Amino acid sequence: QPVCSASRTSLLTGCYANRLGIHGALGPNARHGILDDETTLAEVCKSKGYATGMVGKWHLGHHPQFLPTRHGFDSYFGLPYSNDMWPLHPGAKAGYPDLPLIENDKILNPKVTADDQAKLTTQYTERAVTFIGDNKAKPFFLYVAHSMPHVPLYVSDKFKGKSEQGLFGDVIQEIDWSVGAILKALDEHKLANDTIVMFTCDNGPWLSYGNHAGTAGKLREGKGTVWEGGVRVPFLVQWKGRLPAGKVYHQPVIQLDIQPTALAAAGGSVKTEWKLDGVNLLPYLEGKNSGRPHETLYWRFGPQWAIRKGDWKLVQASEEKMLPAVALPEMPVGPVHLYDLSKDLGESNDLSAKHPEKVTELRAAWEAWSRELAPPSWLPGRPGGGQKKQRTK
């Protein structure tokens, strides 16, 4: 999804976040979060005897009933939401409360400062490495969600000024170091062949922050939009001795697939009341299945929406960079566009006039999907009046 809370919901549940009522980014004033009746990857792993831990940015609700330790994690250390949701936010929203650092379900530091933020990447890494060492003798699930490189950017002294790309480059170098430290811990404890590692991001770059945002390369736009630059992100998977190294998989997958893939790697399957939207990717990554994991993928973010079927993508999205202060209901969108992503990954050649029948087909499919979802409270007149309980088991 093109924004953080929605992507994280999908990652942990294997369901479209819109189906579960998480449509955007939950802030300090949000009163909702992930519900008790959702089954997270941590809960399923815990039921199979796994130790479960999380470090980093949670962002699925900050009230006690929504915290990680209430949703399958044995331990938690991190921020309950984005690191910019604090009094020092750069201009867009005044009145944020102090930013808390939480350990398990208690506030460890009620007022995170700039100096504290500079330590976060290192602290998260140290906690992750310790968790691996403490649980090396049994199966474990560890979820590491770095607060960086979300703005505002902070970096420890050991990486400050070390890159050739300014502060953003310094931050990325520290995250690279973090990944290396975690992989090293797996190697040192001889766990690498028994551990599947997935590395990804929750949305594209926040382009309105310029050189603090990164780049989407040849993709159109970034975070907060359903153009490819907002929803297409890096995804790397390592499982030594099981998955071939150095291979590139070219079919589209989505963060919905992480939960069922991880469960398959653990030798189990999810048994919930609701059917998952994600699929197990292992047969595709191993080359046992040559088909597409998904024939159709969907997105809905505010008044923006998109559907991809095969290589065709129909999209109605913001025509400008996502601004920090844009409210979802007022987000400007342009007309509906149609693209062939196999030939036009940058979404520059609109084919809607040449293929009106494809526009009609894809729009009807998207509207049918959208009607199944929990509707945003601020869009009562738009498609989306159903509930997840209408889904088949």
Short mmCIF file of C-alpha atoms in Angstrom, two decimals:
data_model
loop_
_atom_site.label_atom_id
_atom_site.label_comp_id
_atom_site.label_asym_id
_atom_site.label_seq_id
_atom_site.Cartn_x
_atom_site.Cartn_y
_atom_site.Cartn_z
CA GLN A 1 0.00 0.00 0.00
CA PRO A 2 1.22 3.59 -0.49
CA VAL A 3 1.30 4.38 3.24
CA CYS A 4 2.70 2.78 6.37
CA SER A 5 -0.08 1.52 8.67
CA ALA A 6 -1.96 -0.09 5.81
CA SER A 7 1.13 -1.94 4.53
CA ARG A 8 2.06 -3.15 8.00
CA THR A 9 -1.45 -4.45 8.57
CA SER A 10 -1.29 -6.42 5.33
CA LEU A 11 2.16 -7.76 6.16
CA LEU A 12 1.12 -9.19 9.53
CA THR A 13 -2.36 -10.45 8.61
CA GLY A 14 -2.11 -11.51 4.96
CA CYS A 15 -5.29 -9.51 4.28
CA TYR A 16 -5.87 -6.27 2.43
CA ALA A 17 -5.70 -3.59 5.13
CA ASN A 18 -8.78 -1.87 3.67
CA ARG A 19 -10.71 -5.04 4.47
CA LEU A 20 -9.70 -4.66 8.12
CA GLY A 21 -10.50 -0.98 8.45
CA ILE A 22 -6.91 0.35 8.32
CA HIS A 23 -6.87 2.80 5.42
CA GLY A 24 -4.00 5.22 6.07
CA ALA A 25 -1.43 6.13 8.73
CA LEU A 26 -2.55 5.99 12.37
CA GLY A 27 -1.43 9.01 14.38
CA PRO A 28 -1.37 9.83 18.10
CA ASN A 29 -5.00 10.94 17.95
CA ALA A 30 -6.27 7.74 16.34
CA ARG A 31 -8.61 5.73 18.53
CA HIS A 32 -8.59 2.55 16.45
CA GLY A 33 -6.01 -0.06 15.55
CA ILE A 34 -5.63 -3.73 14.73
CA LEU A 35 -8.57 -5.65 16.20
CA ASP A 36 -8.43 -8.56 18.63
CA ASP A 37 -10.09 -10.93 16.17
CA GLU A 38 -7.38 -10.48 13.54
CA THR A 39 -4.80 -13.26 13.41
CA THR A 40 -1.27 -11.92 13.07
CA LEU A 41 1.76 -13.82 11.88
CA ALA A 42 3.16 -13.51 15.41
CA GLU A 43 0.07 -15.14 16.92
CA VAL A 44 0.24 -18.10 14.56
CA CYS A 45 3.97 -18.55 15.14
CA LYS A 46 3.47 -18.31 18.90
CA SER A 47 0.79 -21.02 18.73
CA LYS A 48 3.39 -23.29 17.05
CA GLY A 49 5.89 -22.80 19.89
CA TYR A 50 7.91 -19.99 18.38
CA ALA A 51 9.43 -17.16 20.41
CA THR A 52 8.18 -13.90 18.93
CA GLY A 53 9.79 -10.49 19.16
CA MET A 54 9.48 -7.09 17.57
CA VAL A 55 11.68 -4.02 17.53
CA GLY A 56 10.99 -0.71 15.81
CA LYS A 57 8.00 1.17 14.48
CA TRP A 58 4.65 -0.55 15.16
CA HIS A 59 2.00 1.84 13.78
CA LEU A 60 -1.04 -0.42 14.17
CA GLY A 61 -2.50 1.46 17.12
CA HIS A 62 -0.85 2.94 20.21
CA HIS A 63 -3.50 2.29 22.86
CA PRO A 64 -2.71 -0.66 25.16
CA GLN A 65 -5.09 -3.12 23.47
CA PHE A 66 -3.40 -2.54 20.10
CA LEU A 67 0.27 -2.92 21.11
CA PRO A 68 2.42 -5.81 19.81
CA THR A 69 2.39 -7.73 23.09
CA ARG A 70 -1.41 -7.97 22.79
CA HIS A 71 -1.12 -9.42 19.27
CA GLY A 72 1.26 -12.34 19.56
CA PHE A 73 4.64 -10.80 20.33
CA ASP A 74 6.44 -11.91 23.49
CA SER A 75 8.51 -8.73 23.55
CA TYR A 76 8.52 -5.28 21.97
CA PHE A 77 10.87 -2.29 21.94
CA GLY A 78 10.21 0.74 19.77
CA LEU A 79 7.97 3.64 18.77
CA PRO A 80 4.19 3.19 18.53
CA TYR A 81 3.96 5.26 15.32
CA SER A 82 6.07 7.35 12.96
CA ASN A 83 9.03 9.22 14.36
CA ASP A 84 7.73 12.53 12.89
CA MET A 85 4.54 12.42 14.96
CA TRP A 86 5.98 14.56 17.73
CA PRO A 87 6.18 18.27 18.69
CA LEU A 88 9.25 18.81 16.47
CA HIS A 89 7.42 17.81 13.28
CA PRO A 90 8.73 20.10 10.50
CA GLY A 91 5.78 22.44 10.18
CA ALA A 92 2.82 20.43 8.94
CA LYS A 93 1.02 19.53 12.14
CA ALA A 94 1.25 21.39 15.40
CA GLY A 95 -0.05 19.96 18.62
CA TYR A 96 1.48 16.48 18.50
CA PRO A 97 2.09 15.01 21.97
CA ASP A 98 5.52 13.92 23.12
CA LEU A 99 6.82 10.84 21.32
CA PRO A 100 7.10 7.79 23.62
CA LEU A 101 9.56 4.90 23.44
CA ILE A 102 7.85 1.71 24.58
CA GLU A 103 9.19 -1.54 25.98
CA ASN A 104 6.63 -4.35 25.95
CA ASP A 105 3.49 -2.50 27.10
CA LYS A 106 5.14 0.17 29.27
CA ILE A 107 6.48 3.60 28.32
CA LEU A 108 10.24 3.44 28.77
CA ASN A 109 10.92 7.04 27.70
CA PRO A 110 7.92 9.40 27.62
CA LYS A 111 9.69 12.17 25.69
CA VAL A 112 11.94 11.07 22.84
CA THR A 113 14.42 13.80 21.86
CA ALA A 114 16.52 14.38 18.76
CA ASP A 115 19.47 12.76 20.54
CA ASP A 116 17.30 9.74 21.28
CA GLN A 117 16.25 9.44 17.65
CA ALA A 118 19.90 9.37 16.58
CA LYS A 119 20.31 6.21 18.69
CA LEU A 120 17.24 4.33 17.41
CA THR A 121 18.79 2.37 14.54
CA THR A 122 21.63 1.16 16.76
CA GLN A 123 19.28 0.33 19.65
CA TYR A 124 16.91 -1.60 17.40
CA THR A 125 19.82 -3.57 15.99
CA GLU A 126 21.24 -4.40 19.41
CA ARG A 127 17.81 -5.60 20.57
CA ALA A 128 17.41 -7.74 17.46
CA VAL A 129 20.82 -9.38 17.85
CA THR A 130 20.16 -10.03 21.54
CA PHE A 131 16.79 -11.62 20.71
CA ILE A 132 18.46 -13.98 18.25
CA GLY A 133 21.08 -14.99 20.81
CA ASP A 134 18.52 -15.50 23.56
CA ASN A 135 16.34 -17.71 21.36
CA LYS A 136 18.93 -19.55 19.28
CA ALA A 137 17.96 -22.92 20.73
CA LYS A 138 14.32 -22.76 19.62
CA PRO A 139 12.33 -21.49 16.63
CA PHE A 140 11.67 -17.76 16.58
CA PHE A 141 9.96 -15.04 14.58
CA LEU A 142 11.59 -11.61 14.70
CA TYR A 143 10.03 -8.52 13.12
CA VAL A 144 12.43 -5.55 12.78
CA ALA A 145 10.85 -2.31 11.54
CA HIS A 146 13.35 0.54 11.45
CA SER A 147 11.99 4.03 12.05
CA MET A 148 14.50 5.41 9.54
CA PRO A 149 14.60 6.54 6.76
CA HIS A 150 11.21 8.06 7.55
CA VAL A 151 11.63 11.78 8.11
CA PRO A 152 12.96 13.39 10.23
CA LEU A 153 16.29 11.73 9.53
CA TYR A 154 18.73 10.99 12.34
CA VAL A 155 21.90 8.94 12.35
CA SER A 156 24.40 7.84 15.00
CA ASP A 157 27.79 9.49 15.28
CA LYS A 158 29.52 6.46 13.81
CA PHE A 159 27.81 7.02 10.45
CA LYS A 160 27.35 10.81 10.44
CA GLY A 161 28.99 12.38 7.38
CA LYS A 162 30.31 9.03 6.12
CA SER A 163 28.37 8.73 2.85
CA GLU A 164 28.56 10.76 -0.36
CA GLN A 165 24.79 11.30 -0.37
CA GLY A 166 24.36 13.57 2.64
CA LEU A 167 22.23 12.72 5.65
CA PHE A 168 19.95 10.36 3.73
CA GLY A 169 22.95 8.37 2.56
CA ASP A 170 24.31 8.24 6.11
CA VAL A 171 20.99 6.87 7.35
CA ILE A 172 20.91 4.19 4.64
CA GLN A 173 24.48 3.17 5.44
CA GLU A 174 23.51 2.65 9.07
CA ILE A 175 20.53 0.52 8.04
CA ASP A 176 22.88 -1.49 5.80
CA TRP A 177 25.11 -2.01 8.83
CA SER A 178 22.07 -3.11 10.85
CA VAL A 179 21.04 -5.72 8.29
CA GLY A 180 24.61 -6.99 8.22
CA ALA A 181 24.74 -7.27 12.01
CA ILE A 182 21.51 -9.28 12.08
CA LEU A 183 22.67 -11.62 9.30
CA LYS A 184 26.02 -12.01 11.07
CA ALA A 185 24.21 -13.06 14.24
CA LEU A 186 22.37 -15.76 12.30
CA ASP A 187 25.65 -17.01 10.86
CA GLU A 188 27.47 -16.97 14.21
CA HIS A 189 24.73 -19.04 15.84
CA LYS A 190 24.61 -21.37 12.79
CA LEU A 191 20.98 -20.47 12.14
CA ALA A 192 21.20 -19.10 8.59
CA ASN A 193 20.19 -22.36 6.88
CA ASP A 194 17.14 -22.62 9.13
CA THR A 195 16.00 -19.01 8.84
CA ILE A 196 14.13 -17.25 6.06
CA VAL A 197 14.98 -13.53 5.94
CA MET A 198 12.79 -10.99 4.15
CA PHE A 199 13.76 -7.36 3.59
CA THR A 200 11.31 -4.80 2.24
CA CYS A 201 9.76 -1.36 2.75
CA ASP A 202 6.22 -0.23 3.51
CA ASN A 203 5.82 2.34 0.71
CA GLY A 204 7.70 4.38 -1.85
CA PRO A 205 9.78 7.51 -1.12
CA TRP A 206 8.11 10.63 0.32
CA LEU A 207 9.16 12.83 -2.58
CA SER A 208 7.96 16.11 -1.09
CA TYR A 209 10.94 15.91 1.28
CA GLY A 210 13.47 16.19 -1.53
CA ASN A 211 16.91 14.88 -0.67
CA HIS A 212 15.57 13.40 2.59
CA ALA A 213 13.25 11.09 0.66
CA GLY A 214 15.29 8.84 -1.59
CA THR A 215 14.18 8.13 -5.14
CA ALA A 216 11.74 5.92 -7.01
CA GLY A 217 14.06 5.79 -10.02
CA LYS A 218 12.14 5.39 -13.27
CA LEU A 219 8.84 4.82 -11.48
CA ARG A 220 6.16 7.50 -11.40
CA GLU A 221 5.67 9.52 -8.18
CA GLY A 222 6.08 8.06 -4.66
CA LYS A 223 4.55 7.61 -1.23
CA GLY A 224 0.92 8.53 -0.81
CA THR A 225 0.00 7.71 -4.41
CA VAL A 226 -1.05 4.50 -6.13
CA TRP A 227 1.31 5.11 -9.03
CA GLU A 228 4.08 2.51 -9.20
CA GLY A 229 6.43 4.82 -7.27
CA GLY A 230 4.10 4.68 -4.29
CA VAL A 231 3.43 0.95 -4.11
CA ARG A 232 6.39 -0.80 -5.78
CA VAL A 233 9.26 -1.28 -3.33
CA PRO A 234 12.37 -3.47 -2.98
CA PHE A 235 11.82 -7.02 -1.73
CA LEU A 236 14.72 -9.36 -1.03
CA VAL A 237 14.49 -12.90 0.34
CA GLN A 238 17.27 -15.11 1.68
CA TRP A 239 17.06 -18.72 2.76
CA LYS A 240 20.46 -20.33 2.53
CA GLY A 241 20.37 -23.87 1.29
CA ARG A 242 16.73 -23.62 0.18
CA LEU A 243 16.38 -20.68 -2.22
CA PRO A 244 18.85 -20.04 -5.07
CA ALA A 245 21.11 -17.03 -4.57
CA GLY A 246 21.36 -14.13 -6.98
CA LYS A 247 18.09 -14.79 -8.78
CA VAL A 248 15.53 -12.17 -9.78
CA TYR A 249 11.85 -13.05 -9.72
CA HIS A 250 9.91 -10.93 -12.20
CA GLN A 251 6.25 -11.58 -11.41
CA PRO A 252 4.38 -9.13 -9.16
CA VAL A 253 4.03 -10.11 -5.51
CA ILE A 254 2.64 -8.07 -2.61
CA GLN A 255 3.20 -7.76 1.14
CA LEU A 256 0.01 -9.76 1.67
CA ASP A 257 2.18 -12.74 0.69
CA ILE A 258 4.65 -12.42 3.54
CA GLN A 259 2.42 -14.00 6.18
CA PRO A 260 1.49 -17.17 4.25
CA THR A 261 5.06 -17.51 2.93
CA ALA A 262 6.56 -17.29 6.41
CA LEU A 263 4.02 -19.76 7.75
CA ALA A 264 4.86 -22.21 4.97
CA ALA A 265 8.55 -21.83 5.80
CA ALA A 266 7.69 -22.68 9.40
CA GLY A 267 5.92 -25.83 8.25
CA GLY A 268 2.46 -24.63 9.12
CA SER A 269 -0.60 -23.01 7.67
CA VAL A 270 -2.90 -20.31 8.88
CA LYS A 271 -6.30 -21.35 10.22
CA THR A 272 -8.42 -18.28 10.67
CA GLU A 273 -12.07 -17.53 10.17
CA TRP A 274 -11.23 -15.46 7.09
CA LYS A 275 -9.60 -16.46 3.85
CA LEU A 276 -6.21 -14.82 3.24
CA ASP A 277 -5.60 -12.48 0.31
CA GLY A 278 -1.91 -13.41 0.22
CA VAL A 279 -0.34 -16.58 -1.17
CA ASN A 280 2.66 -18.75 -0.29
CA LEU A 281 5.53 -17.61 -2.54
CA LEU A 282 7.93 -20.49 -1.87
CA PRO A 283 6.88 -22.64 -4.87
CA TYR A 284 7.36 -19.61 -7.13
CA LEU A 285 10.72 -18.59 -5.66
CA GLU A 286 11.97 -22.18 -5.85
CA GLY A 287 10.94 -22.46 -9.50
CA LYS A 288 8.37 -25.18 -8.86
CA ASN A 289 5.50 -23.00 -10.05
CA SER A 290 5.94 -20.90 -13.19
CA GLY A 291 2.61 -19.10 -13.03
CA ARG A 292 1.72 -15.77 -11.48
CA PRO A 293 1.05 -15.73 -7.72
CA HIS A 294 -1.72 -13.18 -8.35
CA GLU A 295 -3.74 -12.59 -11.48
CA THR A 296 -5.18 -9.38 -10.01
CA LEU A 297 -3.97 -6.89 -7.38
CA TYR A 298 -5.88 -3.95 -5.91
CA TRP A 299 -5.18 -0.66 -4.14
CA ARG A 300 -7.38 1.95 -2.50
CA PHE A 301 -6.01 5.00 -0.68
CA GLY A 302 -8.40 7.86 -0.08
CA PRO A 303 -10.02 8.83 -3.38
CA GLN A 304 -7.15 7.15 -5.25
CA TRP A 305 -7.43 3.60 -6.49
CA ALA A 306 -5.77 1.16 -8.86
CA ILE A 307 -6.11 -2.38 -10.15
CA ARG A 308 -3.51 -4.51 -11.89
CA LYS A 309 -4.58 -7.55 -13.91
CA GLY A 310 -1.75 -9.28 -15.68
CA ASP A 311 0.35 -6.45 -17.10
CA TRP A 312 -2.59 -4.03 -17.38
CA LYS A 313 -3.00 -1.36 -14.72
CA LEU A 314 -5.98 0.96 -14.39
CA VAL A 315 -5.34 3.85 -12.04
CA GLN A 316 -6.94 7.03 -10.74
CA ALA A 317 -4.34 8.79 -8.68
CA SER A 318 -2.89 12.07 -7.51
CA GLU A 319 -1.12 13.92 -10.31
CA GLU A 320 1.37 15.55 -7.95
CA LYS A 321 3.82 14.58 -5.24
CA MET A 322 2.19 13.60 -1.96
CA LEU A 323 2.30 16.68 0.26
CA PRO A 324 2.78 16.22 4.02
CA ALA A 325 -0.38 18.14 4.95
CA VAL A 326 -2.80 16.74 2.36
CA ALA A 327 -5.93 15.30 3.99
CA LEU A 328 -7.15 12.14 2.28
CA PRO A 329 -10.69 13.28 1.36
CA GLU A 330 -9.33 16.43 -0.32
CA MET A 331 -6.46 14.72 -2.14
CA PRO A 332 -6.61 15.84 -5.79
CA VAL A 333 -6.92 13.06 -8.36
CA GLY A 334 -6.86 13.12 -12.14
CA PRO A 335 -8.81 11.08 -14.69
CA VAL A 336 -8.61 7.31 -15.02
CA HIS A 337 -5.52 6.07 -16.90
CA LEU A 338 -4.66 2.70 -18.40
CA TYR A 339 -1.11 1.36 -18.78
CA ASP A 340 0.66 -1.75 -20.04
CA LEU A 341 3.33 -2.19 -17.37
CA SER A 342 5.24 -4.75 -19.43
CA LYS A 343 6.17 -1.93 -21.83
CA ASP A 344 5.63 1.19 -19.72
CA LEU A 345 6.77 0.77 -16.13
CA GLY A 346 7.00 4.55 -15.74
CA GLU A 347 3.26 4.94 -16.50
CA SER A 348 3.76 7.61 -19.15
CA ASN A 349 1.68 6.28 -22.08
CA ASP A 350 -2.03 6.33 -21.27
CA LEU A 351 -3.86 3.70 -23.36
CA SER A 352 -7.38 4.30 -22.04
CA ALA A 353 -8.61 5.88 -25.28
CA LYS A 354 -7.25 2.97 -27.35
CA HIS A 355 -8.66 0.24 -25.11
CA PRO A 356 -11.99 1.44 -23.65
CA GLU A 357 -13.14 -2.18 -23.27
CA LYS A 358 -10.18 -2.88 -20.95
CA VAL A 359 -11.01 0.22 -18.91
CA THR A 360 -14.59 -1.01 -18.48
CA GLU A 361 -13.46 -4.52 -17.53
CA LEU A 362 -10.90 -3.42 -14.94
CA ARG A 363 -13.08 -0.72 -13.44
CA ALA A 364 -15.90 -3.20 -12.89
CA ALA A 365 -13.50 -5.67 -11.25
CA TRP A 366 -12.09 -3.00 -8.93
CA GLU A 367 -15.56 -1.78 -7.90
CA ALA A 368 -16.65 -5.34 -7.12
CA TRP A 369 -13.58 -5.78 -4.92
CA SER A 370 -14.06 -2.40 -3.23
CA ARG A 371 -17.65 -3.19 -2.31
CA GLU A 372 -16.41 -6.07 -0.14
CA LEU A 373 -14.31 -3.79 2.04
CA ALA A 374 -14.88 -1.92 5.25
CA PRO A 375 -15.59 1.63 3.97
CA PRO A 376 -13.61 4.67 5.10
CA SER A 377 -15.85 6.62 7.47
CA TRP A 378 -15.29 9.79 5.48
CA LEU A 379 -16.36 8.25 2.16
CA PRO A 380 -19.92 7.07 2.86
CA GLY A 381 -21.06 7.55 -0.73
CA ARG A 382 -18.22 5.70 -2.41
CA PRO A 383 -17.98 1.96 -3.15
CA GLY A 384 -17.21 -0.07 -0.09
CA GLY A 385 -20.14 -0.99 2.11
CA GLY A 386 -19.34 -4.58 2.96
CA GLN A 387 -17.53 -6.15 5.86
CA LYS A 388 -14.83 -8.79 6.02
CA LYS A 389 -17.34 -11.26 7.52
CA GLN A 390 -18.90 -11.53 4.10
CA ARG A 391 -15.80 -13.35 2.85
CA THR A 392 -15.70 -17.10 2.44
CA LYS A 393 -13.67 -19.14 4.87
#
